[in-house]
PDB file of C-alpha atoms in Angstrom:
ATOM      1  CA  UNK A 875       2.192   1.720 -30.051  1.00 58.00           C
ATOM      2  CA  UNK A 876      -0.281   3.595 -32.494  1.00 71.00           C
ATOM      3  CA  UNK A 877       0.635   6.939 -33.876  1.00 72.00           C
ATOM      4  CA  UNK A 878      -2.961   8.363 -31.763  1.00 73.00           C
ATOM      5  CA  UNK A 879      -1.307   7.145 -28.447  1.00 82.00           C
ATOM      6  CA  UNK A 880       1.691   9.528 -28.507  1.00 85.00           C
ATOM      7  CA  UNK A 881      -1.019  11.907 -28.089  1.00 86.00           C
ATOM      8  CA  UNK A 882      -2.579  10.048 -24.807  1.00 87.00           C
ATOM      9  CA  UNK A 883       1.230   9.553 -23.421  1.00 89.00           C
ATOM     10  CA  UNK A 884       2.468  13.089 -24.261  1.00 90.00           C
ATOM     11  CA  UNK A 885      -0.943  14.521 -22.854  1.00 90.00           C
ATOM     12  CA  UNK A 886      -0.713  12.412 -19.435  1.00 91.00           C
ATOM     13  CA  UNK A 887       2.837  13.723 -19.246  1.00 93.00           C
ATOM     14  CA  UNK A 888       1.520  17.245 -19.686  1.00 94.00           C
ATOM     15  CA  UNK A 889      -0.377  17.302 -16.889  1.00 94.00           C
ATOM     16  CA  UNK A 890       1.758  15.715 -14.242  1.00 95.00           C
ATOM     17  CA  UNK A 891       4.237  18.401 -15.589  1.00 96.00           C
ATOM     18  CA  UNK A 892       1.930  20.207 -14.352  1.00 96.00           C
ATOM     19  CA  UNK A 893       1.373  19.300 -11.027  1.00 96.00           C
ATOM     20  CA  UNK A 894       4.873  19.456 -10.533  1.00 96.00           C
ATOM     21  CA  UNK A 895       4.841  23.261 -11.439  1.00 97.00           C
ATOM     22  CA  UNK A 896       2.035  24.218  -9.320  1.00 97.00           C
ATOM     23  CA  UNK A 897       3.562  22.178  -6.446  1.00 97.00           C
ATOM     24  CA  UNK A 898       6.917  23.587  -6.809  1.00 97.00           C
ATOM     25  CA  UNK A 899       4.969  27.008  -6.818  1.00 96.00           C
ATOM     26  CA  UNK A 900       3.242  26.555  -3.939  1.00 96.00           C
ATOM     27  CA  UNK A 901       7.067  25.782  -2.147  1.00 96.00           C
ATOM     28  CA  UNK A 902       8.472  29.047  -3.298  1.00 96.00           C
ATOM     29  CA  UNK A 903       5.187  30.976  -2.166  1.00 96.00           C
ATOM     30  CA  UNK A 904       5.842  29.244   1.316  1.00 95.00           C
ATOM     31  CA  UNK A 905       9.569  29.428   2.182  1.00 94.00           C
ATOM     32  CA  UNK A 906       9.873  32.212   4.857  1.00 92.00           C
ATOM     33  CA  UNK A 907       6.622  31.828   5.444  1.00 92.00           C
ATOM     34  CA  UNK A 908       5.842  31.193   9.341  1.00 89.00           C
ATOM     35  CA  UNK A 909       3.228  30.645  12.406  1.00 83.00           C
ATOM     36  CA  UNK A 910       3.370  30.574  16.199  1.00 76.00           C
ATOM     37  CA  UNK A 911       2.679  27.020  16.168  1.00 77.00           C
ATOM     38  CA  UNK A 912       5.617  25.145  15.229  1.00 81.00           C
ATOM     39  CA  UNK A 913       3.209  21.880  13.587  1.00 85.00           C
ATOM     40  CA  UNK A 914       1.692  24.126  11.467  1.00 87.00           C
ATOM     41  CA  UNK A 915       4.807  25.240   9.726  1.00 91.00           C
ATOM     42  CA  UNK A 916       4.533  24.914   6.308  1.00 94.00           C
ATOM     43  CA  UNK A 917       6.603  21.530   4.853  1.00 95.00           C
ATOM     44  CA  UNK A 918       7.836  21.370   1.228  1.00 95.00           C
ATOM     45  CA  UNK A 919       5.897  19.163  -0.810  1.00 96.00           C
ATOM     46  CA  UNK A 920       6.656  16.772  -3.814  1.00 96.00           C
ATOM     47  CA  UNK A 921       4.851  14.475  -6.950  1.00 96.00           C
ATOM     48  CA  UNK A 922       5.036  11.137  -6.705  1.00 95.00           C
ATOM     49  CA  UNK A 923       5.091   9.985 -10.136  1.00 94.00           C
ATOM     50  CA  UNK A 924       4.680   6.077 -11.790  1.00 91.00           C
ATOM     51  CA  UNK A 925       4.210   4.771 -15.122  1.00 89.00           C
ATOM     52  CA  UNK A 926       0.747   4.296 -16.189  1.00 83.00           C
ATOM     53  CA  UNK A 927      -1.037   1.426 -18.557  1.00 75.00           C
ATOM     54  CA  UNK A 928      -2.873   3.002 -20.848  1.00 56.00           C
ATOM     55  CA  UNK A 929      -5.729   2.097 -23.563  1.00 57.00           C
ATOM     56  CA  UNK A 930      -4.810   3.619 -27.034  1.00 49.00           C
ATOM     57  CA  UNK A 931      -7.217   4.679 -29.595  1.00 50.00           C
ATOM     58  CA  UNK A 932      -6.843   1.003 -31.109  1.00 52.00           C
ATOM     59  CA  UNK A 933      -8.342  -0.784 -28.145  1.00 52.00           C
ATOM     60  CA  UNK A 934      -5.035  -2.481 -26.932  1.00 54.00           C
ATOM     61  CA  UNK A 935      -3.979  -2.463 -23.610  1.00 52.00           C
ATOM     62  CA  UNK A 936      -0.382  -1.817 -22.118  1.00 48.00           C
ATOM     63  CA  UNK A 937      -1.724  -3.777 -19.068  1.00 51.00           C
ATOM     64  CA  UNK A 938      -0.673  -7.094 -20.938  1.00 52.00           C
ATOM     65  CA  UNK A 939       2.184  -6.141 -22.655  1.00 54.00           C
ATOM     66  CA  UNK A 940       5.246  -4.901 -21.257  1.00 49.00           C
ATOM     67  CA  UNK A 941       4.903  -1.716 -22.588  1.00 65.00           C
ATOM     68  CA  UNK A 942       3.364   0.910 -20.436  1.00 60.00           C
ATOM     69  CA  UNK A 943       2.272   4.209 -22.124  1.00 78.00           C
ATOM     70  CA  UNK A 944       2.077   7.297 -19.564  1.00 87.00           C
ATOM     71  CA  UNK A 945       2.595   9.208 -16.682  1.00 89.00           C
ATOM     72  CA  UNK A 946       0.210   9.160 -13.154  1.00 91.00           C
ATOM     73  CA  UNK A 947       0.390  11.508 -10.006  1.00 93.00           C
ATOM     74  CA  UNK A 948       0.240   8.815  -7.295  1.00 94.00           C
ATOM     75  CA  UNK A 949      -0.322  11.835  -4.502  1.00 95.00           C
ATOM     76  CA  UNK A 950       1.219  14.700  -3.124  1.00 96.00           C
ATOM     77  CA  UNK A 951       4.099  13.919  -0.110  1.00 96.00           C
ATOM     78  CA  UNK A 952       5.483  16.471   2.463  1.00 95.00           C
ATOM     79  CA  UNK A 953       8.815  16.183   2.807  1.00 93.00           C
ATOM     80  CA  UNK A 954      10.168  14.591   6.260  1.00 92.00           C
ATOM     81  CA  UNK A 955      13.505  16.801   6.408  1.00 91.00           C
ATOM     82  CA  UNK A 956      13.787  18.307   9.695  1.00 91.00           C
ATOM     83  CA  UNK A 957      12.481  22.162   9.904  1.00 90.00           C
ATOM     84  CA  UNK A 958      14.956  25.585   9.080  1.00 89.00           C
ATOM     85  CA  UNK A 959      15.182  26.644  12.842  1.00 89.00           C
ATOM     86  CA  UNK A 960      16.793  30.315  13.455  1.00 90.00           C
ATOM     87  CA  UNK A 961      18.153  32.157  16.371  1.00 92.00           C
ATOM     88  CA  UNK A 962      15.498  35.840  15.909  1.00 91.00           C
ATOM     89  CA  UNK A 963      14.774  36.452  19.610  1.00 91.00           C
ATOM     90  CA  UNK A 964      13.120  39.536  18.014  1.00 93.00           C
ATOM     91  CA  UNK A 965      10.952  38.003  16.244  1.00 91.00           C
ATOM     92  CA  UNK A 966       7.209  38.073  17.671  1.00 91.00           C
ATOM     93  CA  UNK A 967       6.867  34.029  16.922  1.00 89.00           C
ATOM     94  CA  UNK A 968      10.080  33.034  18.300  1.00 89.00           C
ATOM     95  CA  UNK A 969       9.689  30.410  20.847  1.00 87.00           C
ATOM     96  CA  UNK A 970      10.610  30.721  24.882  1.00 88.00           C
ATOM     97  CA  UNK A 971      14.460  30.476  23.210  1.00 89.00           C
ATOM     98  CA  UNK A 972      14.467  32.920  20.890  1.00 90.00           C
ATOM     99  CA  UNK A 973      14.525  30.245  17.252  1.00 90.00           C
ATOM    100  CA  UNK A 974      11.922  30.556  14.794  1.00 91.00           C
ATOM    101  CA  UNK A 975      11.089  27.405  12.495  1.00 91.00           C
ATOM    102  CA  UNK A 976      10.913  28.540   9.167  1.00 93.00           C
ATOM    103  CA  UNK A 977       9.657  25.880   6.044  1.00 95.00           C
ATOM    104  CA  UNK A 978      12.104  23.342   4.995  1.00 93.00           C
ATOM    105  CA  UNK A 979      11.951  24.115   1.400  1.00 95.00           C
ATOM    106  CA  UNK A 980      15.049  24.805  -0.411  1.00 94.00           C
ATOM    107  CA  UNK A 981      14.729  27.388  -2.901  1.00 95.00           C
ATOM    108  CA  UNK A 982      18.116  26.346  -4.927  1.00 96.00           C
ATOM    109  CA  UNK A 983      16.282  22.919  -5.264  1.00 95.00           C
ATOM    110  CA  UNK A 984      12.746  24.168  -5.947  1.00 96.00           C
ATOM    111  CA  UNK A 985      13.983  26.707  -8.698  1.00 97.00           C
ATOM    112  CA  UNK A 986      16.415  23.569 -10.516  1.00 97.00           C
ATOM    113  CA  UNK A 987      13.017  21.616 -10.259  1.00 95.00           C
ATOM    114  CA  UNK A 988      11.119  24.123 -11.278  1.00 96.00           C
ATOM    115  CA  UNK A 989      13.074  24.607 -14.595  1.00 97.00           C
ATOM    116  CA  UNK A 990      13.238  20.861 -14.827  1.00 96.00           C
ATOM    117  CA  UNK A 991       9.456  20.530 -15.021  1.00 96.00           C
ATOM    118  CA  UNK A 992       9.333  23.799 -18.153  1.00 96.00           C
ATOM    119  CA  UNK A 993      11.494  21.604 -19.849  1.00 97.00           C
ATOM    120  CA  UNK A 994       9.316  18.459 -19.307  1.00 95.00           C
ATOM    121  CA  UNK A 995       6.455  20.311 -20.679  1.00 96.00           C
ATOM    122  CA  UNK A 996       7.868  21.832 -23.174  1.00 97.00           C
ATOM    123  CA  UNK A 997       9.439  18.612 -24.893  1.00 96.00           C
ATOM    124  CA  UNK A 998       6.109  17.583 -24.813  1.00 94.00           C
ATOM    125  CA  UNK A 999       4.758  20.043 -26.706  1.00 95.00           C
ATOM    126  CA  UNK A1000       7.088  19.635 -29.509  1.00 96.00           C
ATOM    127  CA  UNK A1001       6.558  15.896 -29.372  1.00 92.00           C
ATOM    128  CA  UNK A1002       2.726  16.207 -29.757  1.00 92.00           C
ATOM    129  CA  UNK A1003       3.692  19.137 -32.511  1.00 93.00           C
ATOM    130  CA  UNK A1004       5.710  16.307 -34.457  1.00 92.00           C
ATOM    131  CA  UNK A1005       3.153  13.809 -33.840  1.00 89.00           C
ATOM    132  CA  UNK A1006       0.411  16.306 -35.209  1.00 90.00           C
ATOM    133  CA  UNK A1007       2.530  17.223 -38.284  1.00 91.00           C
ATOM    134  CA  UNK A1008       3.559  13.200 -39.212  1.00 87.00           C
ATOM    135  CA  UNK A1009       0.012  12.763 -38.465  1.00 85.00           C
ATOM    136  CA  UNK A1010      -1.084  15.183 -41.389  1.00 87.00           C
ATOM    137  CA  UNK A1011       1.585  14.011 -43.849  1.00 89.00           C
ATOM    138  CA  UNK A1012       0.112  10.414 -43.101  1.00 85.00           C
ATOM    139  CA  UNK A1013      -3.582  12.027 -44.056  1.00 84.00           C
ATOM    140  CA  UNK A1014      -2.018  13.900 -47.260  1.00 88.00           C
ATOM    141  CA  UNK A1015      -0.116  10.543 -48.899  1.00 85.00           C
ATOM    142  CA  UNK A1016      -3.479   9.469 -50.550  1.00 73.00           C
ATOM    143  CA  UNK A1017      -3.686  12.623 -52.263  1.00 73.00           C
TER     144      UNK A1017
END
């Protein structure tokens, strides 16, 4: 692995960090949120991550070595878990028996991930920092 691909893995990590944050976003913004029509409730949803070959700057590929370099967002899933149902016969969306189906998103678990994924990032950062400042010594030893 080149010193320049650190840059390409570190960067590809970045932004499925990414995702993961704006996903685990959208879960908080939607966890009491309801609707009269109990399919249309919204449904926590999670990154699916996988390794990724990729080219570095020198031309090689990780597709023929064992080596993969990277991080892809294969898609988005909704999780299957079954919905929050609560007995609020005062509620104006309750159904004929008085429960309401709220989003199955656990807010614990969404805030733990949610950390998680900072720290993801922010390792990343300081990895591309390093790589950055080895980078520069590297440029200076001729000098």
């Amino acid at each position: 692995m080149s010193l320049l691909s650190i840059f390409d893995v570190s960067g590809s990590a970045m932004s499925a960090e990414t995702v993961r944050l704006n996903t685990t976003a959208s879960n908080l913004a939607n966890a009491q949120s309801v609707t009269s029509n109990f399919a249309d409730t919204y449904r926590a949803r999670h990154p699916v991550f996988a390794a990724q070959a990729v080219s570095g700057a020198d031309g090689d590929s990780a597709e023929d070595g064992a080596e993969t370099r990277g991080v892809q967002v294969l898609g988005i899933v909704e999780s299957q878990a079954p919905l929050t149902m609560r007995f609020e016969p005062e509620h104006p969306l309750a159904d004929k028996d008085g429960y309401v189906a709220y989003p199955n998103v656990n807010v614990v678990q969404e805030m733990a991930d949610m950390i998680s994924a900072t720290r993801s990032f922010q390792m990343n950062v300081e990895v591309l920092n390093s790589a950055r400042t080895l980078a520069e010594r590297v440029l200076t030893m001729g000098q």
